[in-house]
Each structure stands twice: as C-alpha cells, then as structure tokens.
Amino acid sequence: MKAGTGPAADAAVLPRGAGARTAGAVRGFAERAWLVALVAVLWELVTRAVDETYFPPPTTILASLHELWFAGPASHLFLTGKALDDFSASLTHLFAGWAAAGAAGVVLGAAIGRSQTLSDLLNPVLEFLRAVPPPTLVPFFIMVFQLGATMQIVTIAFGVVWPVLLNASDGVRAVDPLHLDTARVFGVGPLRRLVTVILPAAAPKIFAGLRVALSFALILMVLSELFGSTAGIGSELIGAQRSFELPRMWAGIVMLGILGFLFNTVFQLLERRLLAWHAGARRLQN
C-alpha cells in the first residue's frame, strides 16, 4: 500500500473537508455581513449627532431589546417571561396560519392545475378574493371570529394562501406531459401519479410560494396583533408606541427584522436540502 493512502489517510481528509466547508461558510457570512455592520455604525454616529427623540441609536435599541426579551436566566435560554409569552403567542399564530395556508394552497392549486374546467370555474372568484387587501378584512374577521387566536390565524391564512396556490397551480400545469404518459403506460394510478410524479415536479414552485408566504405571514402576524391582542410582538410594539416608549417600539421592529432573516435563512437551508435531487437533475441535464 502506498504512503498517504488507506483508511487512515481517508479519515484525515474528512476533517479537513469539513473544516474547509466551515471556513467557507464563515467567510461567506463575513462577506455579506460587513455592509450590515457598516450601516449600524453609521446609524449610531448619525443618531447620536442629531439627537432626535424619534430615532434612538442602535445601542439604546439593543439595550431595550435585551431588557425586554433576553435578560432572563440561563435555564430559560436567557429569555424573559415576557419573551416566552410574546414569542409563543406570535409564533404559534404565524406558523398555524402559514401551515393552514400552505396545505390549502397546495391542495386547491394542484386541483386547479390539473383541471381546466375547475380553473375556469374558480378563477373569477379567486382573482376577486386575491385582489382584496387582507388588512381591509380584519374588521370582518373580528366580527365573525371575535378577538383572539382564531381571528389572527384566519387573517394570516387568508393573506398568505395566494402565493402558494398560484405557484402550485402553475407548477402542476407545467409538468412534462411525457412524464405523465410514461406513468400511465406503467399503470400508475391517478393518486399515485399525483404523489410520485406531479407534486415532486411542481415542488420547486411550491417551495417558492411557501417562502414568499412565510414573509407575508410575519407581516400579517403583526397586523393581526395590533387589534385587541394582549400578547405578542405586535401587541408589544403598539403598546410601546401608545406609551411613547420609542426604544421599546424600535426594539420590536428590530426583533421582527431578526425573525424575518432567521425564517428566510432556515427555510432556504431546508429547501436546499429537500430539493437537492432537483438541483442534481438540473446539473445532469445541463
């Protein structure tokens, strides 16, 4: 056996490969984060020079953010009692509404994409409902469902179902007919064909719709919490605005930005992992 080969050498290569990937990830993050750091420094300098009440410096905002939500004990991951209440309420409503919209959008979108008759029948109604801004329906949802979790979840679900539905119908409609004909030749039934051929082929567009819907869900989560809610980030934000506690208000805004960034990053990682087969297939085709 030649020197430098064999199991021992292979084992030595693996950590170096993992280290290279980690170093590459850190380097990529640094390349993207420098602009954020620069903006934060400029923001700090300008706000301290101007000394405007409505625009506190980032250090003041971060101090308020820490005091509100991250000054708890280590046993609770440094989360305060208010953080547990606000985050649990907000995130439960957000993900419940997003999941309901995702399920309804995929089912209805797949049905519309597969049936031209159903598409022609439902398209006028769907186009009308899609054109109605979700905030204008909040008073209606309050009357029907009363103030509470149900109203907030319905508001989120109604507002974010459209990107999923439209992308699912377009993705299903764009499935290669050759794949469907091949499945029929091999005796694959309609339901199995839907699960094993149609939905996987439409998955990239469905995931794109879910990603857009998640961003909208964060916005509608805040909007739904502005009306009579006693817990949640939106409730904290409007309470701080009414009491003129501007650092707390800005802390809520920054927290929403952080959550939006985290949601998008995690969703991208999951999408990349779950659709790795699709990227591989495209590379083979090219």
Coordinates of C-alpha atoms in Angstrom, one line a residue:
M1 CA 0.0 0.0 0.0
K2 CA 1.3 3.4 -1.0
A3 CA 2.1 6.0 1.7
G4 CA -0.7 8.5 2.2
T5 CA -3.4 6.1 1.1
G6 CA -5.8 3.8 3.0
P7 CA -8.3 4.3 5.8
A8 CA -6.1 6.4 8.0
A9 CA -5.5 8.9 5.2
D10 CA -9.1 9.0 4.2
A11 CA -10.1 9.7 7.9
A12 CA -7.6 12.5 7.9
V13 CA -9.1 14.0 4.7
L14 CA -12.7 14.2 6.2
P15 CA -12.0 16.7 9.0
R16 CA -10.1 18.9 6.5
G17 CA -13.1 18.8 4.1
A18 CA -15.4 19.7 7.0
G19 CA -13.1 22.4 8.1
A20 CA -12.9 23.8 4.6
R21 CA -16.7 23.9 4.4
T22 CA -17.0 25.6 7.8
A23 CA -14.3 28.2 6.9
G24 CA -16.1 28.8 3.6
A25 CA -19.4 29.4 5.4
V26 CA -17.8 31.8 7.9
R27 CA -16.0 33.6 5.0
G28 CA -19.3 33.9 3.1
F29 CA -21.1 35.2 6.1
A30 CA -18.4 37.8 6.7
E31 CA -18.6 38.9 3.1
R32 CA -22.3 39.5 3.4
A33 CA -22.4 40.9 6.9
W34 CA -19.9 43.8 6.5
L35 CA -22.5 46.1 5.0
V36 CA -24.9 45.5 7.9
A37 CA -22.1 46.3 10.4
L38 CA -21.2 49.5 8.4
V39 CA -24.9 50.6 8.3
A40 CA -25.1 50.0 12.1
V41 CA -22.0 52.1 12.8
L42 CA -23.3 54.9 10.6
W43 CA -26.7 54.7 12.2
E44 CA -25.1 55.0 15.6
L45 CA -23.0 58.0 14.7
V46 CA -25.7 59.9 12.9
T47 CA -28.4 59.4 15.5
R48 CA -26.1 60.5 18.3
A49 CA -25.1 63.5 16.3
V50 CA -28.6 64.5 15.5
D51 CA -30.0 63.5 18.9
E52 CA -33.6 63.1 17.7
T53 CA -36.1 61.5 20.1
Y54 CA -37.9 59.6 17.4
F55 CA -34.7 57.9 16.2
P56 CA -32.7 56.4 19.1
P57 CA -29.3 55.0 18.4
P58 CA -28.8 51.2 17.8
T59 CA -27.1 50.7 21.2
T60 CA -30.2 52.1 23.0
I61 CA -32.5 49.9 20.9
L62 CA -30.4 46.8 21.6
A63 CA -30.3 47.6 25.3
S64 CA -34.1 47.8 25.3
L65 CA -34.3 44.6 23.2
H66 CA -32.2 42.8 25.8
E67 CA -34.2 44.1 28.7
L68 CA -37.5 43.2 27.1
W69 CA -36.8 39.7 25.9
F70 CA -33.3 38.4 26.5
A71 CA -32.5 39.3 30.2
G72 CA -33.8 36.0 31.6
P73 CA -32.0 33.2 33.4
A74 CA -29.7 30.8 31.5
S75 CA -32.0 27.9 32.4
H76 CA -34.6 29.6 30.1
L77 CA -32.0 30.3 27.4
F78 CA -31.9 33.9 28.7
L79 CA -35.5 34.5 27.6
T80 CA -37.6 36.6 30.0
G81 CA -41.1 35.7 31.0
K82 CA -42.4 38.3 28.6
A83 CA -40.3 36.8 25.8
L84 CA -41.9 33.4 26.4
D85 CA -45.4 34.9 26.3
D86 CA -44.8 37.1 23.3
F87 CA -42.8 34.7 21.2
S88 CA -45.0 31.7 21.9
A89 CA -48.2 33.6 21.1
S90 CA -46.8 35.3 17.9
L91 CA -45.0 32.3 16.5
T92 CA -47.9 29.9 17.2
H93 CA -50.3 32.1 15.3
L94 CA -47.8 32.7 12.5
F95 CA -47.0 29.0 11.8
A96 CA -50.5 27.9 12.3
G97 CA -51.8 30.4 9.7
W98 CA -48.9 29.7 7.4
A99 CA -49.3 25.9 7.6
A100 CA -53.1 26.1 7.0
A101 CA -52.5 28.4 4.0
G102 CA -49.8 26.1 2.7
A103 CA -52.0 23.0 2.9
A104 CA -55.0 24.7 1.4
G105 CA -52.9 26.3 -1.3
V106 CA -51.2 23.1 -2.4
V107 CA -54.5 21.1 -2.5
L108 CA -56.5 23.7 -4.3
G109 CA -53.6 24.7 -6.5
A110 CA -53.0 21.1 -7.6
A111 CA -56.7 20.6 -8.3
I112 CA -56.9 23.8 -10.4
G113 CA -53.7 23.0 -12.2
R114 CA -54.9 19.5 -13.2
S115 CA -58.5 20.5 -14.2
Q116 CA -59.1 23.2 -16.8
T117 CA -62.8 23.1 -16.1
L118 CA -62.2 23.7 -12.4
S119 CA -59.7 26.5 -13.2
D120 CA -62.3 28.3 -15.5
L121 CA -65.0 27.9 -12.8
L122 CA -63.0 29.2 -9.8
N123 CA -60.7 31.7 -11.5
P124 CA -63.0 34.7 -11.3
V125 CA -63.8 34.2 -7.6
L126 CA -60.1 33.6 -6.8
E127 CA -59.0 36.6 -8.7
F128 CA -61.6 38.7 -6.8
L129 CA -60.5 37.4 -3.4
R130 CA -56.9 37.8 -4.2
A131 CA -57.4 41.4 -5.1
V132 CA -58.9 42.2 -1.7
P133 CA -56.1 43.5 0.7
P134 CA -56.1 41.3 3.8
P135 CA -55.9 44.3 6.2
T136 CA -59.3 45.5 5.0
L137 CA -60.9 42.2 6.1
V138 CA -59.6 42.4 9.6
P139 CA -62.8 44.2 10.9
F140 CA -64.9 41.4 9.2
F141 CA -62.8 38.7 10.8
I142 CA -63.2 40.4 14.2
M143 CA -67.0 40.4 13.8
V144 CA -67.1 36.7 12.7
F145 CA -64.4 35.2 14.9
Q146 CA -64.2 37.8 17.7
L147 CA -60.8 39.0 19.1
G148 CA -58.4 36.1 19.8
A149 CA -56.2 33.5 18.3
T150 CA -58.7 32.2 15.7
M151 CA -59.1 35.7 14.2
Q152 CA -55.3 36.1 14.0
I153 CA -54.8 32.7 12.4
V154 CA -57.6 33.2 9.8
T155 CA -56.2 36.7 8.9
I156 CA -52.7 35.2 8.3
A157 CA -54.0 32.2 6.4
F158 CA -56.2 34.2 4.1
G159 CA -53.5 36.7 3.3
V160 CA -50.7 34.2 2.6
V161 CA -52.6 31.4 0.7
W162 CA -52.3 33.1 -2.7
P163 CA -48.6 32.8 -3.4
V164 CA -48.8 29.1 -2.6
L165 CA -52.0 28.5 -4.5
L166 CA -50.8 30.3 -7.7
N167 CA -47.3 28.7 -7.6
A168 CA -48.8 25.2 -7.0
S169 CA -51.2 25.5 -9.9
D170 CA -48.5 26.9 -12.3
G171 CA -46.1 24.1 -11.2
V172 CA -48.7 21.3 -11.6
R173 CA -49.7 22.7 -15.0
A174 CA -46.1 22.8 -16.2
V175 CA -45.3 19.1 -15.5
D176 CA -43.8 17.5 -18.6
P177 CA -46.6 15.5 -20.4
L178 CA -44.0 12.9 -21.2
H179 CA -43.6 12.0 -17.5
L180 CA -47.4 11.7 -17.1
D181 CA -47.7 9.5 -20.2
T182 CA -44.8 7.3 -19.0
A183 CA -46.5 6.8 -15.7
R184 CA -49.8 5.9 -17.4
V185 CA -48.0 3.3 -19.6
F186 CA -46.6 1.7 -16.5
G187 CA -50.1 1.5 -14.9
V188 CA -49.6 4.2 -12.2
G189 CA -53.0 5.3 -10.9
P190 CA -54.1 8.9 -10.6
L191 CA -53.5 9.3 -6.9
R192 CA -50.0 7.7 -7.0
R193 CA -49.2 9.7 -10.1
L194 CA -50.1 12.8 -8.2
V195 CA -47.9 11.9 -5.3
T196 CA -44.9 10.5 -7.1
V197 CA -44.8 12.5 -10.4
I198 CA -46.8 15.7 -10.3
L199 CA -46.1 17.1 -6.9
P200 CA -42.4 16.3 -7.0
A201 CA -42.1 18.0 -10.4
A202 CA -44.0 21.1 -9.0
A203 CA -42.1 21.1 -5.7
P204 CA -39.7 23.9 -6.7
K205 CA -42.5 26.3 -7.5
I206 CA -44.5 25.2 -4.4
F207 CA -41.5 25.9 -2.2
A208 CA -41.0 29.3 -3.8
G209 CA -44.6 30.1 -2.9
L210 CA -44.2 28.9 0.6
R211 CA -41.1 31.1 1.1
V212 CA -43.0 34.2 -0.1
A213 CA -46.0 33.2 2.0
L214 CA -43.7 33.0 5.1
S215 CA -42.6 36.6 4.6
F216 CA -46.2 37.8 4.3
A217 CA -47.2 35.7 7.3
L218 CA -44.8 37.7 9.5
I219 CA -46.3 41.0 8.3
L220 CA -49.9 39.8 8.9
M221 CA -49.0 38.4 12.3
V222 CA -48.0 41.9 13.4
L223 CA -51.1 43.4 11.8
S224 CA -53.5 40.9 13.5
E225 CA -51.9 41.6 16.9
L226 CA -52.5 45.3 16.7
F227 CA -56.2 44.8 17.3
G228 CA -57.0 43.9 20.9
S229 CA -54.2 41.4 21.5
T230 CA -52.6 41.4 24.9
A231 CA -49.6 39.2 24.0
G232 CA -47.3 39.1 21.0
I233 CA -44.6 41.2 19.4
G234 CA -47.2 43.3 17.6
S235 CA -49.0 44.0 20.8
E236 CA -45.8 45.0 22.5
L237 CA -45.0 47.3 19.5
I238 CA -48.3 49.1 19.5
G239 CA -48.2 49.4 23.4
A240 CA -44.8 51.0 23.3
Q241 CA -46.0 53.4 20.6
R242 CA -49.0 54.4 22.6
S243 CA -47.0 55.0 25.7
F244 CA -44.3 56.8 23.7
E245 CA -41.6 54.4 24.7
L246 CA -39.7 54.7 21.5
P247 CA -36.7 52.5 22.2
R248 CA -39.2 49.7 23.0
M249 CA -41.0 50.3 19.8
W250 CA -37.8 50.2 17.8
A251 CA -36.8 47.1 19.7
G252 CA -40.0 45.4 18.4
I253 CA -39.2 46.5 14.8
V254 CA -35.7 45.2 15.0
M255 CA -36.9 41.9 16.5
L256 CA -39.3 41.4 13.6
G257 CA -36.4 42.0 11.2
I258 CA -34.3 39.4 13.0
L259 CA -37.1 36.9 12.9
G260 CA -37.7 37.5 9.2
F261 CA -34.0 37.0 8.5
L262 CA -33.9 33.8 10.6
F263 CA -37.1 32.4 9.0
N264 CA -35.8 33.0 5.5
T265 CA -32.3 31.5 6.2
V266 CA -33.7 28.4 7.8
F267 CA -36.3 27.9 5.0
Q268 CA -33.6 28.3 2.4
L269 CA -31.5 25.6 4.1
L270 CA -34.5 23.2 4.3
E271 CA -35.4 23.9 0.7
R272 CA -31.8 23.3 -0.5
R273 CA -31.8 20.0 1.4
L274 CA -35.2 18.8 0.4
L275 CA -34.8 19.8 -3.2
A276 CA -31.2 18.6 -3.6
W277 CA -32.4 15.9 -6.1
H278 CA -33.9 18.7 -8.3
A279 CA -30.6 20.6 -8.4
G280 CA -28.8 17.4 -9.2
A281 CA -31.2 16.6 -12.0
R282 CA -30.8 20.1 -13.5
R283 CA -27.0 19.7 -13.4
L284 CA -27.2 16.4 -15.3
Q285 CA -29.5 18.0 -17.9
N286 CA -27.1 20.8 -18.4

